PDB file of C-alpha atoms in Angstrom:
ATOM      1  CA  MET A   1      20.600  -3.515   3.922  1.00 84.00           C
ATOM      2  CA  PRO A   2      20.072  -5.408   0.422  1.00 91.00           C
ATOM      3  CA  VAL A   3      18.773  -3.212  -2.768  1.00 95.00           C
ATOM      4  CA  ARG A   4      15.674  -4.670  -4.070  1.00 94.00           C
ATOM      5  CA  GLN A   5      14.827  -4.017  -7.433  1.00 96.00           C
ATOM      6  CA  ALA A   6      12.067  -4.863  -9.946  1.00 96.00           C
ATOM      7  CA  GLU A   7      12.038  -3.928 -13.713  1.00 97.00           C
ATOM      8  CA  ALA A   8       9.199  -2.662 -16.275  1.00 96.00           C
ATOM      9  CA  GLU A   9       8.679  -2.632 -20.060  1.00 97.00           C
ATOM     10  CA  TRP A  10       6.510  -1.037 -21.915  1.00 97.00           C
ATOM     11  CA  LYS A  11       5.878  -0.947 -25.786  1.00 97.00           C
ATOM     12  CA  GLY A  12       3.694   1.505 -27.464  1.00 97.00           C
ATOM     13  CA  ASN A  13       1.866   4.734 -26.417  1.00 97.00           C
ATOM     14  CA  LEU A  14      -0.023   5.276 -23.491  1.00 92.00           C
ATOM     15  CA  LEU A  15      -3.698   4.574 -24.633  1.00 91.00           C
ATOM     16  CA  GLU A  16      -2.977   1.605 -26.568  1.00 93.00           C
ATOM     17  CA  GLY A  17       0.370   0.218 -25.671  1.00 95.00           C
ATOM     18  CA  LYS A  18       1.168  -3.119 -23.142  1.00 95.00           C
ATOM     19  CA  GLY A  19       3.870  -3.545 -20.622  1.00 96.00           C
ATOM     20  CA  SER A  20       5.363  -5.938 -18.053  1.00 96.00           C
ATOM     21  CA  ILE A  21       5.911  -5.953 -14.588  1.00 96.00           C
ATOM     22  CA  LYS A  22       8.651  -8.469 -12.907  1.00 96.00           C
ATOM     23  CA  LEU A  23      10.008  -8.534  -9.174  1.00 95.00           C
ATOM     24  CA  GLY A  24      13.414  -8.901  -8.523  1.00 94.00           C
ATOM     25  CA  SER A  25      12.768 -11.768  -6.754  1.00 95.00           C
ATOM     26  CA  GLY A  26      10.825 -13.738  -9.033  1.00 95.00           C
ATOM     27  CA  ALA A  27       7.748 -13.795  -6.818  1.00 95.00           C
ATOM     28  CA  PHE A  28       5.569 -11.988  -9.550  1.00 94.00           C
ATOM     29  CA  GLU A  29       5.609 -10.963 -12.891  1.00 95.00           C
ATOM     30  CA  GLY A  30       2.482  -9.513 -14.827  1.00 94.00           C
ATOM     31  CA  SER A  31       1.072  -7.607 -17.386  1.00 95.00           C
ATOM     32  CA  TYR A  32      -0.092  -3.813 -17.294  1.00 94.00           C
ATOM     33  CA  ASP A  33      -1.472  -1.408 -19.296  1.00 93.00           C
ATOM     34  CA  TRP A  34      -3.793   1.852 -19.350  1.00 92.00           C
ATOM     35  CA  ARG A  35      -7.089  -0.011 -19.639  1.00 90.00           C
ATOM     36  CA  ALA A  36      -5.716  -1.781 -16.137  1.00 90.00           C
ATOM     37  CA  ARG A  37      -4.861   1.439 -14.716  1.00 88.00           C
ATOM     38  CA  SER A  38      -7.591   3.633 -15.707  1.00 85.00           C
ATOM     39  CA  ALA A  39     -10.757   1.141 -15.660  1.00 80.00           C
ATOM     40  CA  ASP A  40     -10.968  -2.483 -14.943  1.00 78.00           C
ATOM     41  CA  GLY A  41      -9.168  -3.852 -17.361  1.00 79.00           C
ATOM     42  CA  PRO A  42      -7.321  -7.081 -16.649  1.00 85.00           C
ATOM     43  CA  GLY A  43      -3.416  -7.288 -15.415  1.00 89.00           C
ATOM     44  CA  THR A  44      -2.013  -5.145 -12.621  1.00 92.00           C
ATOM     45  CA  ASN A  45      -1.049  -1.157 -12.317  1.00 93.00           C
ATOM     46  CA  PRO A  46       1.227   0.633 -10.576  1.00 93.00           C
ATOM     47  CA  GLU A  47      -1.068   1.930  -8.023  1.00 94.00           C
ATOM     48  CA  GLU A  48      -1.886  -1.721  -7.040  1.00 94.00           C
ATOM     49  CA  LEU A  49       1.370  -2.467  -6.496  1.00 95.00           C
ATOM     50  CA  LEU A  50       2.081   0.390  -4.736  1.00 96.00           C
ATOM     51  CA  GLY A  51      -0.839  -0.258  -2.146  1.00 97.00           C
ATOM     52  CA  ALA A  52       0.241  -4.144  -1.770  1.00 97.00           C
ATOM     53  CA  SER A  53       3.562  -2.452  -0.393  1.00 97.00           C
ATOM     54  CA  HIS A  54       1.935  -0.125   1.458  1.00 98.00           C
ATOM     55  CA  ALA A  55      -0.353  -2.633   3.136  1.00 98.00           C
ATOM     56  CA  GLY A  56       2.708  -5.219   3.467  1.00 98.00           C
ATOM     57  CA  CYS A  57       5.241  -2.553   5.256  1.00 98.00           C
ATOM     58  CA  PHE A  58       2.447  -1.166   7.319  1.00 98.00           C
ATOM     59  CA  SER A  59       1.508  -4.613   8.823  1.00 98.00           C
ATOM     60  CA  MET A  60       4.949  -5.394   9.424  1.00 98.00           C
ATOM     61  CA  ALA A  61       5.706  -2.039  11.562  1.00 98.00           C
ATOM     62  CA  LEU A  62       2.237  -2.427  13.535  1.00 98.00           C
ATOM     63  CA  SER A  63       3.736  -6.096  14.125  1.00 98.00           C
ATOM     64  CA  ALA A  64       6.456  -4.906  15.617  1.00 98.00           C
ATOM     65  CA  GLN A  65       5.290  -1.809  17.465  1.00 98.00           C
ATOM     66  CA  LEU A  66       2.746  -4.162  19.058  1.00 98.00           C
ATOM     67  CA  ALA A  67       5.686  -6.723  19.963  1.00 98.00           C
ATOM     68  CA  ASN A  68       7.586  -4.008  21.305  1.00 98.00           C
ATOM     69  CA  ASN A  69       4.333  -2.990  23.593  1.00 98.00           C
ATOM     70  CA  ASN A  70       4.552  -6.845  25.071  1.00 98.00           C
ATOM     71  CA  THR A  71       1.145  -7.161  23.208  1.00 98.00           C
ATOM     72  CA  PRO A  72       2.071  -9.120  20.059  1.00 98.00           C
ATOM     73  CA  ALA A  73      -0.760  -9.433  17.402  1.00 98.00           C
ATOM     74  CA  THR A  74      -1.914 -13.053  16.856  1.00 98.00           C
ATOM     75  CA  ARG A  75      -3.267 -11.346  13.297  1.00 98.00           C
ATOM     76  CA  ILE A  76      -3.216  -8.654  11.370  1.00 98.00           C
ATOM     77  CA  HIS A  77      -5.090  -7.868   8.140  1.00 98.00           C
ATOM     78  CA  THR A  78      -4.434  -4.481   6.291  1.00 98.00           C
ATOM     79  CA  ASN A  79      -6.174  -3.285   2.897  1.00 98.00           C
ATOM     80  CA  ALA A  80      -4.761  -0.249   1.155  1.00 98.00           C
ATOM     81  CA  LYS A  81      -6.754   1.788  -1.535  1.00 97.00           C
ATOM     82  CA  VAL A  82      -4.659   3.846  -3.492  1.00 97.00           C
ATOM     83  CA  HIS A  83      -6.884   6.815  -5.178  1.00 96.00           C
ATOM     84  CA  LEU A  84      -5.388   7.918  -8.667  1.00 94.00           C
ATOM     85  CA  GLU A  85      -6.945  11.498  -9.949  1.00 93.00           C
ATOM     86  CA  LYS A  86      -6.431  13.507 -12.868  1.00 92.00           C
ATOM     87  CA  LEU A  87      -5.808  16.953 -11.516  1.00 94.00           C
ATOM     88  CA  GLU A  88      -4.730  20.173 -13.780  1.00 96.00           C
ATOM     89  CA  SER A  89      -1.403  19.201 -13.407  1.00 94.00           C
ATOM     90  CA  GLY A  90      -1.909  15.636 -14.292  1.00 93.00           C
ATOM     91  CA  PHE A  91      -2.318  12.444 -12.655  1.00 92.00           C
ATOM     92  CA  ALA A  92      -1.446  12.280  -9.391  1.00 93.00           C
ATOM     93  CA  ILE A  93      -1.693   9.840  -6.423  1.00 95.00           C
ATOM     94  CA  THR A  94      -3.923  11.977  -4.140  1.00 96.00           C
ATOM     95  CA  GLN A  95      -4.557   9.769  -0.827  1.00 97.00           C
ATOM     96  CA  ILE A  96      -4.437   6.457   0.322  1.00 98.00           C
ATOM     97  CA  GLU A  97      -6.558   4.756   3.041  1.00 98.00           C
ATOM     98  CA  LEU A  98      -5.027   1.906   5.237  1.00 98.00           C
ATOM     99  CA  GLU A  99      -7.428  -0.358   6.743  1.00 98.00           C
ATOM    100  CA  THR A 100      -6.307  -2.696   9.023  1.00 98.00           C
ATOM    101  CA  GLN A 101      -7.597  -5.264  11.259  1.00 98.00           C
ATOM    102  CA  VAL A 102      -5.750  -6.561  14.546  1.00 98.00           C
ATOM    103  CA  GLU A 103      -6.014  -9.323  16.851  1.00 98.00           C
ATOM    104  CA  ALA A 104      -3.751  -8.243  19.901  1.00 97.00           C
ATOM    105  CA  PRO A 105      -4.456  -9.558  23.249  1.00 96.00           C
ATOM    106  CA  GLY A 106      -3.789  -7.514  26.187  1.00 96.00           C
ATOM    107  CA  ILE A 107      -4.090  -4.366  24.683  1.00 97.00           C
ATOM    108  CA  ASP A 108      -6.479  -1.070  25.548  1.00 96.00           C
ATOM    109  CA  GLU A 109      -7.964   0.699  22.548  1.00 97.00           C
ATOM    110  CA  ALA A 110      -6.349   3.853  23.151  1.00 98.00           C
ATOM    111  CA  LYS A 111      -3.073   2.347  23.068  1.00 98.00           C
ATOM    112  CA  PHE A 112      -3.505   0.500  20.204  1.00 98.00           C
ATOM    113  CA  GLN A 113      -4.667   3.529  18.374  1.00 98.00           C
ATOM    114  CA  GLU A 114      -1.298   5.184  19.284  1.00 98.00           C
ATOM    115  CA  LEU A 115       1.074   2.233  18.142  1.00 98.00           C
ATOM    116  CA  ALA A 116      -1.220   1.835  14.581  1.00 98.00           C
ATOM    117  CA  ASN A 117      -0.681   5.633  14.098  1.00 98.00           C
ATOM    118  CA  VAL A 118       3.022   5.393  15.001  1.00 98.00           C
ATOM    119  CA  ALA A 119       3.344   2.627  12.460  1.00 98.00           C
ATOM    120  CA  LYS A 120       1.441   4.515   9.880  1.00 98.00           C
ATOM    121  CA  THR A 121       4.035   7.305  10.162  1.00 97.00           C
ATOM    122  CA  ASN A 122       7.176   5.356  10.801  1.00 97.00           C
ATOM    123  CA  CYS A 123       7.050   2.449   7.995  1.00 97.00           C
ATOM    124  CA  PRO A 124       9.310   3.066   5.088  1.00 97.00           C
ATOM    125  CA  ILE A 125       6.888   2.991   2.293  1.00 97.00           C
ATOM    126  CA  SER A 126       4.647   5.648   4.556  1.00 97.00           C
ATOM    127  CA  LYS A 127       7.841   7.486   4.718  1.00 97.00           C
ATOM    128  CA  ALA A 128       8.358   7.398   0.853  1.00 96.00           C
ATOM    129  CA  LEU A 129       4.950   8.733   0.496  1.00 96.00           C
ATOM    130  CA  ALA A 130       5.290  11.533   2.935  1.00 92.00           C
ATOM    131  CA  SER A 131       3.600  14.298   0.119  1.00 93.00           C
ATOM    132  CA  THR A 132       0.236  11.932  -0.108  1.00 95.00           C
ATOM    133  CA  THR A 133      -2.435  11.907   2.286  1.00 96.00           C
ATOM    134  CA  ILE A 134      -2.474   8.886   4.195  1.00 97.00           C
ATOM    135  CA  HIS A 135      -5.621   7.677   6.149  1.00 98.00           C
ATOM    136  CA  LEU A 136      -5.494   5.007   8.760  1.00 98.00           C
ATOM    137  CA  LYS A 137      -8.881   3.123  10.097  1.00 98.00           C
ATOM    138  CA  ALA A 138      -7.543   0.343  12.458  1.00 98.00           C
ATOM    139  CA  THR A 139     -10.081  -1.700  14.490  1.00 98.00           C
ATOM    140  CA  LEU A 140      -8.760  -4.004  17.388  1.00 97.00           C
ATOM    141  CA  LEU A 141     -10.734  -7.029  17.160  1.00 96.00           C
TER     142      LEU A 141
END
């Protein structure tokens, strides 16, 4: 499997500095700063990028689970909410909420929930984030 890469450059102090993030594939390049991370400033932030990665990884893992069950999905839409909080020990990602809506003809609700939870536990991004609480709300349409 290939090794993926991304890069970030930061200039200045935490509160007034600015940075840029670039994906090795060239698919995305954008700015980030403290305001974009802690409030509603323009640009992206590491948590938003992590959420996109997690939503994408989970969706692919669920697609594989459903296909292996002979009930392939026709559509999977996943949203990830990444919670960054200030704790006594410093800032931390305390939880991630995955919410997915799936169209998969021929599967019953119980089996769907089982496969969604298997995907949540076993997608590589979830494994990398094992120390973070991950909640899943899976809806079969």
